[in-house]
Amino acid sequence: MYRVIPAGIVCCAVLGSLAVAAEETIDDLVAAALAAQPEWRALQADGDAARAGLVQADLRPNPEFRSEFGLKRADADGHAESGYAFGVGLEQTFERRGKRAARSAIASADMAIADAARARFAIELEARVRGLAHQYAIATADAQAADEVSRRSQALIEMLRQRPAAGAPVFLELRLVEASLIEFQSALRERTALRDDSRLALNTLLGRPLDSPITIPRHIGPPTRPIKAEALAEGIPDGPRMRARQAELARIAGERQAAVLDAKPDVSAGPYFAREDAGDSESVLGLALSMELPWRNRNQGTVAAAGAREVRALAMMEAEERAIQSELARALAAYERAREALDWVSSQRVEQTHAAADLAERQYRLGAIGVQLFLDLQRESLNVQRLRYDALLRAWQSALDIYLLTGVKPEVES
C-alpha cells in the first residue's frame, strides 16, 4: 500500500537539503558559532548586570520618614495628669560631593570590563573559527592532491598486473610502485585526519551534529600583509587584552577615590514636628540635623589597600603590554617566514610540478621514461603541494595571532 506524502513536507525536505548543500562563507560560520556559544549569552548577561549597576549608581538616597508616639503622665503639685506625645519627621541624606560620581565611575568601569570581556571572547572565537576553517580548506585541498597521486599509482599498478610476465624488470617495477603507493596513501590519511579533526572542531563550535558537512570555499589565498610593525604596536592599547587591563585599572582607581570619600560623613537634615498633651499642650516645629563624627575611623586601611591594588594593576598592565609586544614581534616574524616560503613555492610552481607529474604518467605508459622518474615526479608534485599548503596555513595562523593582539583583521589577498 502506498502512502501519500503531503507536498509541503516534500518541499521542506528539498529546501532543507539545498540549505545544507549551500556554500557558506567563513563570516557565516563566525556568526553561527557566536550565536551557538552559551558563554556568549553569559557574557551578555554580565553586560546587562553592569548596565543595571550603572543605573543604580546614579540614584540619590531616598528620604527617610520617622514617627514617634507614646503615652505621657505628668505629676505636678500632687496632681497626676495623663496624656500623649507624638512626633513626625522627614530626613534627607545629602551625600558629600563626589561620592555619586565615584560610584558611577566604578559602575562605568564594570561596564567597560564586561564589554572588554565580550570583545575578547568574540575575537578569540572568531580567530578560532577562521583558523579551523582555513585548516579545513587547506587540508581538504591537500588531501585531494594526495588522493590524485594515490589513484594514479593505483591505476598504474592495475596496468602492470595486466601485463604478461616479462621477466624480473616488470615484476620489480610493480613492487616499486606498490611500495610507493603506501607512502602516498600515508600522506592521504594524514591530511584526511587533519581535515576530519578540523570539521569535528568546527561543528562543535557551531553547535551542529559532529558529522555535518562543512560547505566553505575550498580554495583560500594567502592573507594580506599586515601593516608596519610600528603602526601595529600603536594599536596595542586598543586591543582586547589591554582594554580589559585598562578597565580593571579604572575600576580600582574609582574604588580608591570612593574609599577616600567614604571617610567624609554625609549629612542628614529635615523638618520635624512634635506635640505633647498631658494637661498642658506643647507643640514643637523644628529642623533636625545629624552626621557621623569621624574621630577614629577615617577609612585609612581601606584607602591604603585600594592604593596598593592600584599600584599592582599598573604593574600588571605594564607587564601585559610587554608580553603583547613580544608576542607580536614573534607573530610578525613567523608571518614573514611563511610569506617567504609562499613566494618561493608559488602557485605557478605547484601547477608546473603538477603538469610534469601528469606528463610523466603518460610518458611512462608509452614506455618513454622509466618507473623511477615517474615515481620521483609524483612524489615531488605531492611534496611541493604540501610545502605550499603548510606555508599557507602558517601564514594564516600568524595573521590571526596578530589579529588577536592588535585587532587588525586579515583578509584574503586578492
GROMACS .gro file of C-alpha atoms in nm:
model
  414
    1MET     CA    1   0.000   0.000   0.000
    2TYR     CA    2   0.133   0.340  -0.095
    3ARG     CA    3   0.113   0.635   0.139
    4VAL     CA    4   0.066   0.985   0.002
    5ILE     CA    5   0.320   1.234   0.138
    6PRO     CA    6   0.197   1.594   0.157
    7ALA     CA    7   0.359   1.830  -0.090
    8GLY     CA    8   0.458   2.071   0.188
    9ILE     CA    9   0.671   1.807   0.356
   10VAL     CA   10   0.841   1.726   0.027
   11CYS     CA   11   0.915   2.094  -0.035
   12CYS     CA   12   1.055   2.138   0.314
   13ALA     CA   13   1.279   1.834   0.272
   14VAL     CA   14   1.407   1.957  -0.064
   15LEU     CA   15   1.469   2.308   0.065
   16GLY     CA   16   1.642   2.167   0.374
   17SER     CA   17   1.878   1.958   0.164
   18LEU     CA   18   1.954   2.259  -0.056
   19ALA     CA   19   2.025   2.468   0.254
   20VAL     CA   20   2.272   2.209   0.380
   21ALA     CA   21   2.440   2.192   0.040
   22ALA     CA   22   2.459   2.570   0.001
   23GLU     CA   23   2.807   2.713   0.034
   24GLU     CA   24   2.878   2.919   0.343
   25THR     CA   25   3.130   3.194   0.390
   26ILE     CA   26   3.369   3.199   0.683
   27ASP     CA   27   3.187   3.508   0.811
   28ASP     CA   28   2.869   3.298   0.822
   29LEU     CA   29   3.049   3.038   1.030
   30VAL     CA   30   3.178   3.303   1.271
   31ALA     CA   31   2.828   3.445   1.323
   32ALA     CA   32   2.678   3.098   1.369
   33ALA     CA   33   2.946   2.997   1.619
   34LEU     CA   34   2.896   3.314   1.822
   35ALA     CA   35   2.521   3.258   1.839
   36ALA     CA   36   2.572   2.897   1.947
   37GLN     CA   37   2.802   2.968   2.242
   38PRO     CA   38   2.642   2.965   2.590
   39GLU     CA   39   2.944   3.161   2.716
   40TRP     CA   40   2.845   3.446   2.484
   41ARG     CA   41   2.498   3.460   2.637
   42ALA     CA   42   2.653   3.457   2.984
   43LEU     CA   43   2.882   3.748   2.890
   44GLN     CA   44   2.584   3.939   2.754
   45ALA     CA   45   2.406   3.885   3.087
   46ASP     CA   46   2.716   4.023   3.264
   47GLY     CA   47   2.691   4.331   3.047
   48ASP     CA   48   2.322   4.374   3.130
   49ALA     CA   49   2.404   4.344   3.501
   50ALA     CA   50   2.679   4.606   3.472
   51ARG     CA   51   2.442   4.838   3.286
   52ALA     CA   52   2.184   4.798   3.561
   53GLY     CA   53   2.454   4.872   3.817
   54LEU     CA   54   2.532   5.200   3.639
   55VAL     CA   55   2.166   5.299   3.660
   56GLN     CA   56   2.161   5.218   4.030
   57ALA     CA   57   2.483   5.411   4.097
   58ASP     CA   58   2.329   5.734   3.964
   59LEU     CA   59   2.034   5.723   4.203
   60ARG     CA   60   2.027   5.950   4.508
   61PRO     CA   61   1.939   5.818   4.857
   62ASN     CA   62   1.570   5.803   4.944
   63PRO     CA   63   1.429   6.043   5.207
   64GLU     CA   64   1.352   5.884   5.544
   65PHE     CA   65   1.027   5.929   5.732
   66ARG     CA   66   1.014   5.870   6.108
   67SER     CA   67   0.735   5.897   6.365
   68GLU     CA   68   0.701   5.860   6.742
   69PHE     CA   69   0.400   5.808   6.966
   70GLY     CA   70   0.371   5.741   7.335
   71LEU     CA   71   0.161   5.792   7.649
   72LYS     CA   72   0.267   6.061   7.891
   73ARG     CA   73   0.200   6.102   8.262
   74ALA     CA   74   0.287   6.426   8.432
   75ASP     CA   75   0.288   6.475   8.818
   76ALA     CA   76   0.269   6.833   8.937
   77ASP     CA   77   0.153   6.966   9.278
   78GLY     CA   78   0.021   6.627   9.377
   79HIS     CA   79  -0.188   6.601   9.071
   80ALA     CA   80  -0.130   6.335   8.807
   81GLU     CA   81  -0.219   6.417   8.453
   82SER     CA   82  -0.225   6.163   8.172
   83GLY     CA   83  -0.180   6.244   7.806
   84TYR     CA   84   0.015   6.157   7.498
   85ALA     CA   85   0.317   6.262   7.299
   86PHE     CA   86   0.390   6.209   6.932
   87GLY     CA   87   0.627   6.338   6.669
   88VAL     CA   88   0.689   6.307   6.297
   89GLY     CA   89   0.990   6.395   6.090
   90LEU     CA   90   1.131   6.376   5.740
   91GLU     CA   91   1.504   6.350   5.674
   92GLN     CA   92   1.702   6.357   5.356
   93THR     CA   93   2.062   6.237   5.336
   94PHE     CA   94   2.289   6.469   5.142
   95GLU     CA   95   2.597   6.292   5.014
   96ARG     CA   96   2.932   6.462   5.006
   97ARG     CA   97   3.032   6.595   4.669
   98GLY     CA   98   3.197   6.330   4.452
   99LYS     CA   99   3.051   6.019   4.611
  100ARG     CA  100   2.787   5.963   4.348
  101ALA     CA  101   3.041   6.037   4.074
  102ALA     CA  102   3.277   5.780   4.228
  103ARG     CA  103   3.000   5.517   4.231
  104SER     CA  104   2.920   5.597   3.871
  105ALA     CA  105   3.288   5.568   3.778
  106ILE     CA  106   3.307   5.222   3.936
  107ALA     CA  107   2.988   5.113   3.760
  108SER     CA  108   3.116   5.252   3.429
  109ALA     CA  109   3.438   5.056   3.479
  110ASP     CA  110   3.230   4.742   3.541
  111MET     CA  111   3.057   4.804   3.210
  112ALA     CA  112   3.394   4.854   3.039
  113ILE     CA  113   3.520   4.527   3.191
  114ALA     CA  114   3.211   4.343   3.067
  115ASP     CA  115   3.246   4.500   2.721
  116ALA     CA  116   3.615   4.407   2.708
  117ALA     CA  117   3.535   4.050   2.812
  118ARG     CA  118   3.274   4.022   2.537
  119ALA     CA  119   3.510   4.174   2.280
  120ARG     CA  120   3.791   3.941   2.379
  121PHE     CA  121   3.567   3.635   2.370
  122ALA     CA  122   3.428   3.735   2.029
  123ILE     CA  123   3.768   3.796   1.873
  124GLU     CA  124   3.916   3.478   2.019
  125LEU     CA  125   3.620   3.275   1.894
  126GLU     CA  126   3.643   3.438   1.552
  127ALA     CA  127   4.015   3.363   1.528
  128ARG     CA  128   3.948   3.005   1.634
  129VAL     CA  129   3.673   2.956   1.374
  130ARG     CA  130   3.875   3.122   1.098
  131GLY     CA  131   4.181   2.917   1.181
  132LEU     CA  132   3.985   2.591   1.176
  133ALA     CA  133   3.807   2.689   0.854
  134HIS     CA  134   4.136   2.767   0.680
  135GLN     CA  135   4.285   2.446   0.815
  136TYR     CA  136   3.985   2.250   0.689
  137ALA     CA  137   4.002   2.405   0.341
  138ILE     CA  138   4.379   2.362   0.313
  139ALA     CA  139   4.374   2.003   0.442
  140THR     CA  140   4.090   1.921   0.201
  141ALA     CA  141   4.282   2.054  -0.097
  142ASP     CA  142   4.599   1.879   0.016
  143ALA     CA  143   4.410   1.553   0.066
  144GLN     CA  144   4.270   1.585  -0.286
  145ALA     CA  145   4.623   1.621  -0.424
  146ALA     CA  146   4.740   1.316  -0.229
  147ASP     CA  147   4.435   1.121  -0.343
  148GLU     CA  148   4.509   1.209  -0.705
  149VAL     CA  149   4.866   1.077  -0.680
  150SER     CA  150   4.744   0.767  -0.495
  151ARG     CA  151   4.477   0.691  -0.755
  152ARG     CA  152   4.728   0.747  -1.035
  153SER     CA  153   4.967   0.498  -0.878
  154GLN     CA  154   4.684   0.252  -0.816
  155ALA     CA  155   4.583   0.269  -1.182
  156LEU     CA  156   4.940   0.210  -1.284
  157ILE     CA  157   4.961  -0.097  -1.057
  158GLU     CA  158   4.649  -0.239  -1.222
  159MET     CA  159   4.806  -0.180  -1.563
  160LEU     CA  160   5.130  -0.355  -1.463
  161ARG     CA  161   4.938  -0.651  -1.324
  162GLN     CA  162   4.757  -0.693  -1.654
  163ARG     CA  163   5.080  -0.708  -1.848
  164PRO     CA  164   5.206  -1.056  -1.931
  165ALA     CA  165   5.500  -1.171  -1.723
  166ALA     CA  166   5.812  -1.048  -1.900
  167GLY     CA  167   6.084  -1.123  -1.651
  168ALA     CA  168   6.221  -0.956  -1.343
  169PRO     CA  169   6.205  -0.589  -1.461
  170VAL     CA  170   5.826  -0.578  -1.481
  171PHE     CA  171   5.793  -0.765  -1.151
  172LEU     CA  172   6.032  -0.524  -0.978
  173GLU     CA  173   5.860  -0.218  -1.123
  174LEU     CA  174   5.531  -0.346  -0.988
  175ARG     CA  175   5.676  -0.392  -0.641
  176LEU     CA  176   5.838  -0.047  -0.651
  177VAL     CA  177   5.512   0.126  -0.744
  178GLU     CA  178   5.326  -0.073  -0.476
  179ALA     CA  179   5.578   0.034  -0.214
  180SER     CA  180   5.548   0.399  -0.322
  181LEU     CA  181   5.171   0.372  -0.305
  182ILE     CA  182   5.200   0.305   0.069
  183GLU     CA  183   5.381   0.637   0.111
  184PHE     CA  184   5.122   0.825  -0.093
  185GLN     CA  185   4.833   0.670   0.096
  186SER     CA  186   5.001   0.756   0.427
  187ALA     CA  187   5.011   1.123   0.320
  188LEU     CA  188   4.646   1.095   0.218
  189ARG     CA  189   4.545   0.953   0.558
  190GLU     CA  190   4.739   1.225   0.740
  191ARG     CA  191   4.568   1.507   0.553
  192THR     CA  192   4.229   1.336   0.575
  193ALA     CA  193   4.268   1.308   0.952
  194LEU     CA  194   4.358   1.678   0.974
  195ARG     CA  195   4.052   1.764   0.763
  196ASP     CA  196   3.821   1.548   0.976
  197ASP     CA  197   3.961   1.690   1.300
  198SER     CA  198   3.900   2.043   1.173
  199ARG     CA  199   3.544   1.956   1.074
  200LEU     CA  200   3.478   1.799   1.414
  201ALA     CA  201   3.610   2.106   1.599
  202LEU     CA  202   3.414   2.344   1.375
  203ASN     CA  203   3.086   2.156   1.419
  204THR     CA  204   3.142   2.157   1.795
  205LEU     CA  205   3.178   2.536   1.792
  206LEU     CA  206   2.877   2.571   1.561
  207GLY     CA  207   2.656   2.350   1.778
  208ARG     CA  208   2.584   2.118   1.485
  209PRO     CA  209   2.594   1.739   1.462
  210LEU     CA  210   2.957   1.633   1.457
  211ASP     CA  211   2.928   1.465   1.116
  212SER     CA  212   2.771   1.766   0.944
  213PRO     CA  213   2.948   1.871   0.624
  214ILE     CA  214   3.140   2.199   0.610
  215THR     CA  215   3.050   2.380   0.289
  216ILE     CA  216   3.304   2.659   0.259
  217PRO     CA  217   3.522   2.757  -0.038
  218ARG     CA  218   3.798   2.501  -0.085
  219HIS     CA  219   4.050   2.744  -0.236
  220ILE     CA  220   4.179   3.010   0.003
  221GLY     CA  221   4.453   3.252  -0.089
  222PRO     CA  222   4.719   3.392   0.145
  223PRO     CA  223   4.628   3.664   0.397
  224THR     CA  224   4.701   4.025   0.323
  225ARG     CA  225   5.031   4.156   0.451
  226PRO     CA  226   4.986   4.333   0.786
  227ILE     CA  227   5.068   4.699   0.820
  228LYS     CA  228   5.406   4.803   0.951
  229ALA     CA  229   5.513   4.683   1.293
  230GLU     CA  230   5.526   5.039   1.428
  231ALA     CA  231   5.163   5.101   1.333
  232LEU     CA  232   5.059   4.767   1.480
  233ALA     CA  233   5.238   4.850   1.807
  234GLU     CA  234   5.045   5.176   1.828
  235GLY     CA  235   4.721   4.975   1.820
  236ILE     CA  236   4.817   4.752   2.114
  237PRO     CA  237   4.642   4.977   2.374
  238ASP     CA  238   4.317   4.936   2.179
  239GLY     CA  239   4.346   4.556   2.163
  240PRO     CA  240   4.105   4.339   2.363
  241ARG     CA  241   4.361   4.232   2.622
  242MET     CA  242   4.480   4.583   2.701
  243ARG     CA  243   4.124   4.715   2.710
  244ALA     CA  244   4.045   4.469   2.987
  245ARG     CA  245   4.352   4.579   3.187
  246GLN     CA  246   4.264   4.946   3.142
  247ALA     CA  247   3.908   4.885   3.262
  248GLU     CA  248   4.034   4.699   3.569
  249LEU     CA  249   4.271   4.987   3.648
  250ALA     CA  250   3.987   5.240   3.611
  251ARG     CA  251   3.771   5.039   3.849
  252ILE     CA  252   4.042   5.019   4.113
  253ALA     CA  253   4.108   5.392   4.080
  254GLY     CA  254   3.736   5.451   4.135
  255GLU     CA  255   3.741   5.226   4.442
  256ARG     CA  256   4.032   5.423   4.587
  257GLN     CA  257   3.852   5.752   4.530
  258ALA     CA  258   3.534   5.611   4.685
  259ALA     CA  259   3.732   5.493   4.988
  260VAL     CA  260   3.871   5.844   5.037
  261LEU     CA  261   3.525   5.996   5.011
  262ASP     CA  262   3.372   5.741   5.247
  263ALA     CA  263   3.581   5.893   5.526
  264LYS     CA  264   3.385   6.216   5.486
  265PRO     CA  265   3.045   6.176   5.658
  266ASP     CA  266   2.717   6.250   5.492
  267VAL     CA  267   2.469   6.498   5.639
  268SER     CA  268   2.106   6.416   5.707
  269ALA     CA  269   1.864   6.706   5.755
  270GLY     CA  270   1.493   6.763   5.752
  271PRO     CA  271   1.192   6.914   5.936
  272TYR     CA  272   1.016   6.757   6.230
  273PHE     CA  273   0.702   6.821   6.435
  274ALA     CA  274   0.639   6.710   6.795
  275ARG     CA  275   0.334   6.758   7.022
  276GLU     CA  276   0.274   6.672   7.386
  277ASP     CA  277  -0.054   6.689   7.569
  278ALA     CA  278  -0.070   6.600   7.942
  279GLY     CA  279  -0.278   6.868   8.098
  280ASP     CA  280  -0.084   7.133   7.915
  281SER     CA  281  -0.033   7.120   7.542
  282GLU     CA  282   0.304   7.182   7.381
  283SER     CA  283   0.396   7.176   7.009
  284VAL     CA  284   0.739   7.196   6.853
  285LEU     CA  285   0.827   7.255   6.484
  286GLY     CA  286   1.195   7.242   6.401
  287LEU     CA  287   1.479   7.129   6.180
  288ALA     CA  288   1.685   6.818   6.259
  289LEU     CA  289   2.046   6.776   6.153
  290SER     CA  290   2.267   6.468   6.202
  291MET     CA  291   2.604   6.346   6.083
  292GLU     CA  292   2.870   6.096   6.180
  293LEU     CA  293   3.174   6.227   6.367
  294PRO     CA  294   3.487   6.080   6.203
  295TRP     CA  295   3.709   6.084   6.509
  296ARG     CA  296   3.861   5.737   6.499
  297ASN     CA  297   3.767   5.558   6.180
  298ARG     CA  298   3.871   5.761   5.877
  299ASN     CA  299   3.886   5.460   5.641
  300GLN     CA  300   4.266   5.460   5.648
  301GLY     CA  301   4.302   5.085   5.592
  302THR     CA  302   4.059   5.072   5.300
  303VAL     CA  303   4.227   5.369   5.132
  304ALA     CA  304   4.572   5.212   5.173
  305ALA     CA  305   4.451   4.877   5.038
  306ALA     CA  306   4.290   5.043   4.735
  307GLY     CA  307   4.611   5.234   4.669
  308ALA     CA  308   4.813   4.911   4.681
  309ARG     CA  309   4.572   4.743   4.438
  310GLU     CA  310   4.607   5.038   4.202
  311VAL     CA  311   4.986   5.005   4.205
  312ARG     CA  312   4.950   4.633   4.135
  313ALA     CA  313   4.708   4.697   3.847
  314LEU     CA  314   4.953   4.945   3.692
  315ALA     CA  315   5.235   4.693   3.715
  316MET     CA  316   5.020   4.415   3.565
  317MET     CA  317   4.914   4.640   3.278
  318GLU     CA  318   5.277   4.723   3.202
  319ALA     CA  319   5.367   4.352   3.212
  320GLU     CA  320   5.074   4.271   2.982
  321GLU     CA  321   5.185   4.535   2.732
  322ARG     CA  322   5.539   4.396   2.727
  323ALA     CA  323   5.408   4.042   2.677
  324ILE     CA  324   5.188   4.155   2.387
  325GLN     CA  325   5.479   4.337   2.224
  326SER     CA  326   5.693   4.023   2.248
  327GLU     CA  327   5.415   3.802   2.110
  328LEU     CA  328   5.351   4.049   1.830
  329ALA     CA  329   5.718   4.050   1.729
  330ARG     CA  330   5.718   3.669   1.714
  331ALA     CA  331   5.393   3.659   1.517
  332LEU     CA  332   5.525   3.912   1.265
  333ALA     CA  333   5.849   3.716   1.224
  334ALA     CA  334   5.653   3.391   1.175
  335TYR     CA  335   5.431   3.562   0.920
  336GLU     CA  336   5.729   3.692   0.721
  337ARG     CA  337   5.887   3.345   0.719
  338ALA     CA  338   5.562   3.195   0.592
  339ARG     CA  339   5.534   3.461   0.322
  340GLU     CA  340   5.889   3.393   0.209
  341ALA     CA  341   5.801   3.024   0.178
  342LEU     CA  342   5.487   3.112  -0.017
  343ASP     CA  343   5.683   3.336  -0.251
  344TRP     CA  344   5.936   3.057  -0.310
  345VAL     CA  345   5.679   2.779  -0.350
  346SER     CA  346   5.446   2.984  -0.567
  347SER     CA  347   5.118   2.863  -0.707
  348GLN     CA  348   5.276   2.870  -1.055
  349ARG     CA  349   5.548   2.631  -0.938
  350VAL     CA  350   5.286   2.398  -0.793
  351GLU     CA  351   5.097   2.399  -1.124
  352GLN     CA  352   5.417   2.332  -1.319
  353THR     CA  353   5.511   2.038  -1.097
  354HIS     CA  354   5.158   1.900  -1.122
  355ALA     CA  355   5.168   1.925  -1.502
  356ALA     CA  356   5.505   1.748  -1.505
  357ALA     CA  357   5.357   1.464  -1.295
  358ASP     CA  358   5.070   1.428  -1.544
  359LEU     CA  359   5.316   1.420  -1.832
  360ALA     CA  360   5.530   1.161  -1.654
  361GLU     CA  361   5.229   0.930  -1.622
  362ARG     CA  362   5.154   0.949  -1.992
  363GLN     CA  363   5.519   0.905  -2.088
  364TYR     CA  364   5.559   0.604  -1.862
  365ARG     CA  365   5.254   0.437  -2.012
  366LEU     CA  366   5.411   0.491  -2.353
  367GLY     CA  367   5.742   0.347  -2.232
  368ALA     CA  368   5.935   0.672  -2.290
  369ILE     CA  369   6.059   0.704  -1.928
  370GLY     CA  370   6.142   0.464  -1.650
  371VAL     CA  371   5.943   0.390  -1.340
  372GLN     CA  372   6.186   0.575  -1.111
  373LEU     CA  373   6.140   0.906  -1.294
  374PHE     CA  374   5.764   0.857  -1.286
  375LEU     CA  375   5.764   0.799  -0.910
  376ASP     CA  376   6.006   1.086  -0.841
  377LEU     CA  377   5.780   1.332  -1.022
  378GLN     CA  378   5.469   1.206  -0.842
  379ARG     CA  379   5.647   1.237  -0.507
  380GLU     CA  380   5.782   1.584  -0.582
  381SER     CA  381   5.443   1.701  -0.703
  382LEU     CA  382   5.295   1.592  -0.371
  383ASN     CA  383   5.581   1.746  -0.170
  384VAL     CA  384   5.565   2.083  -0.347
  385GLN     CA  385   5.190   2.093  -0.295
  386ARG     CA  386   5.235   2.011   0.075
  387LEU     CA  387   5.504   2.277   0.119
  388ARG     CA  388   5.272   2.533  -0.037
  389TYR     CA  389   4.979   2.438   0.185
  390ASP     CA  390   5.190   2.421   0.501
  391ALA     CA  391   5.326   2.771   0.435
  392LEU     CA  392   4.974   2.896   0.362
  393LEU     CA  393   4.845   2.752   0.689
  394ARG     CA  394   5.133   2.905   0.888
  395ALA     CA  395   5.071   3.243   0.726
  396TRP     CA  396   4.705   3.236   0.829
  397GLN     CA  397   4.786   3.124   1.182
  398SER     CA  398   5.035   3.408   1.222
  399ALA     CA  399   4.794   3.662   1.073
  400LEU     CA  400   4.522   3.551   1.315
  401ASP     CA  401   4.767   3.577   1.606
  402ILE     CA  402   4.831   3.937   1.501
  403TYR     CA  403   4.455   3.991   1.489
  404LEU     CA  404   4.419   3.866   1.847
  405LEU     CA  405   4.692   4.101   1.970
  406THR     CA  406   4.603   4.419   1.780
  407GLY     CA  407   4.251   4.381   1.642
  408VAL     CA  408   4.379   4.427   1.282
  409LYS     CA  409   4.173   4.175   1.088
  410PRO     CA  410   4.341   3.986   0.800
  411GLU     CA  411   4.168   3.950   0.466
  412VAL     CA  412   4.227   3.715   0.174
  413GLU     CA  413   4.483   3.864  -0.060
  414SER     CA  414   4.333   3.946  -0.397
   0.00000   0.00000   0.00000
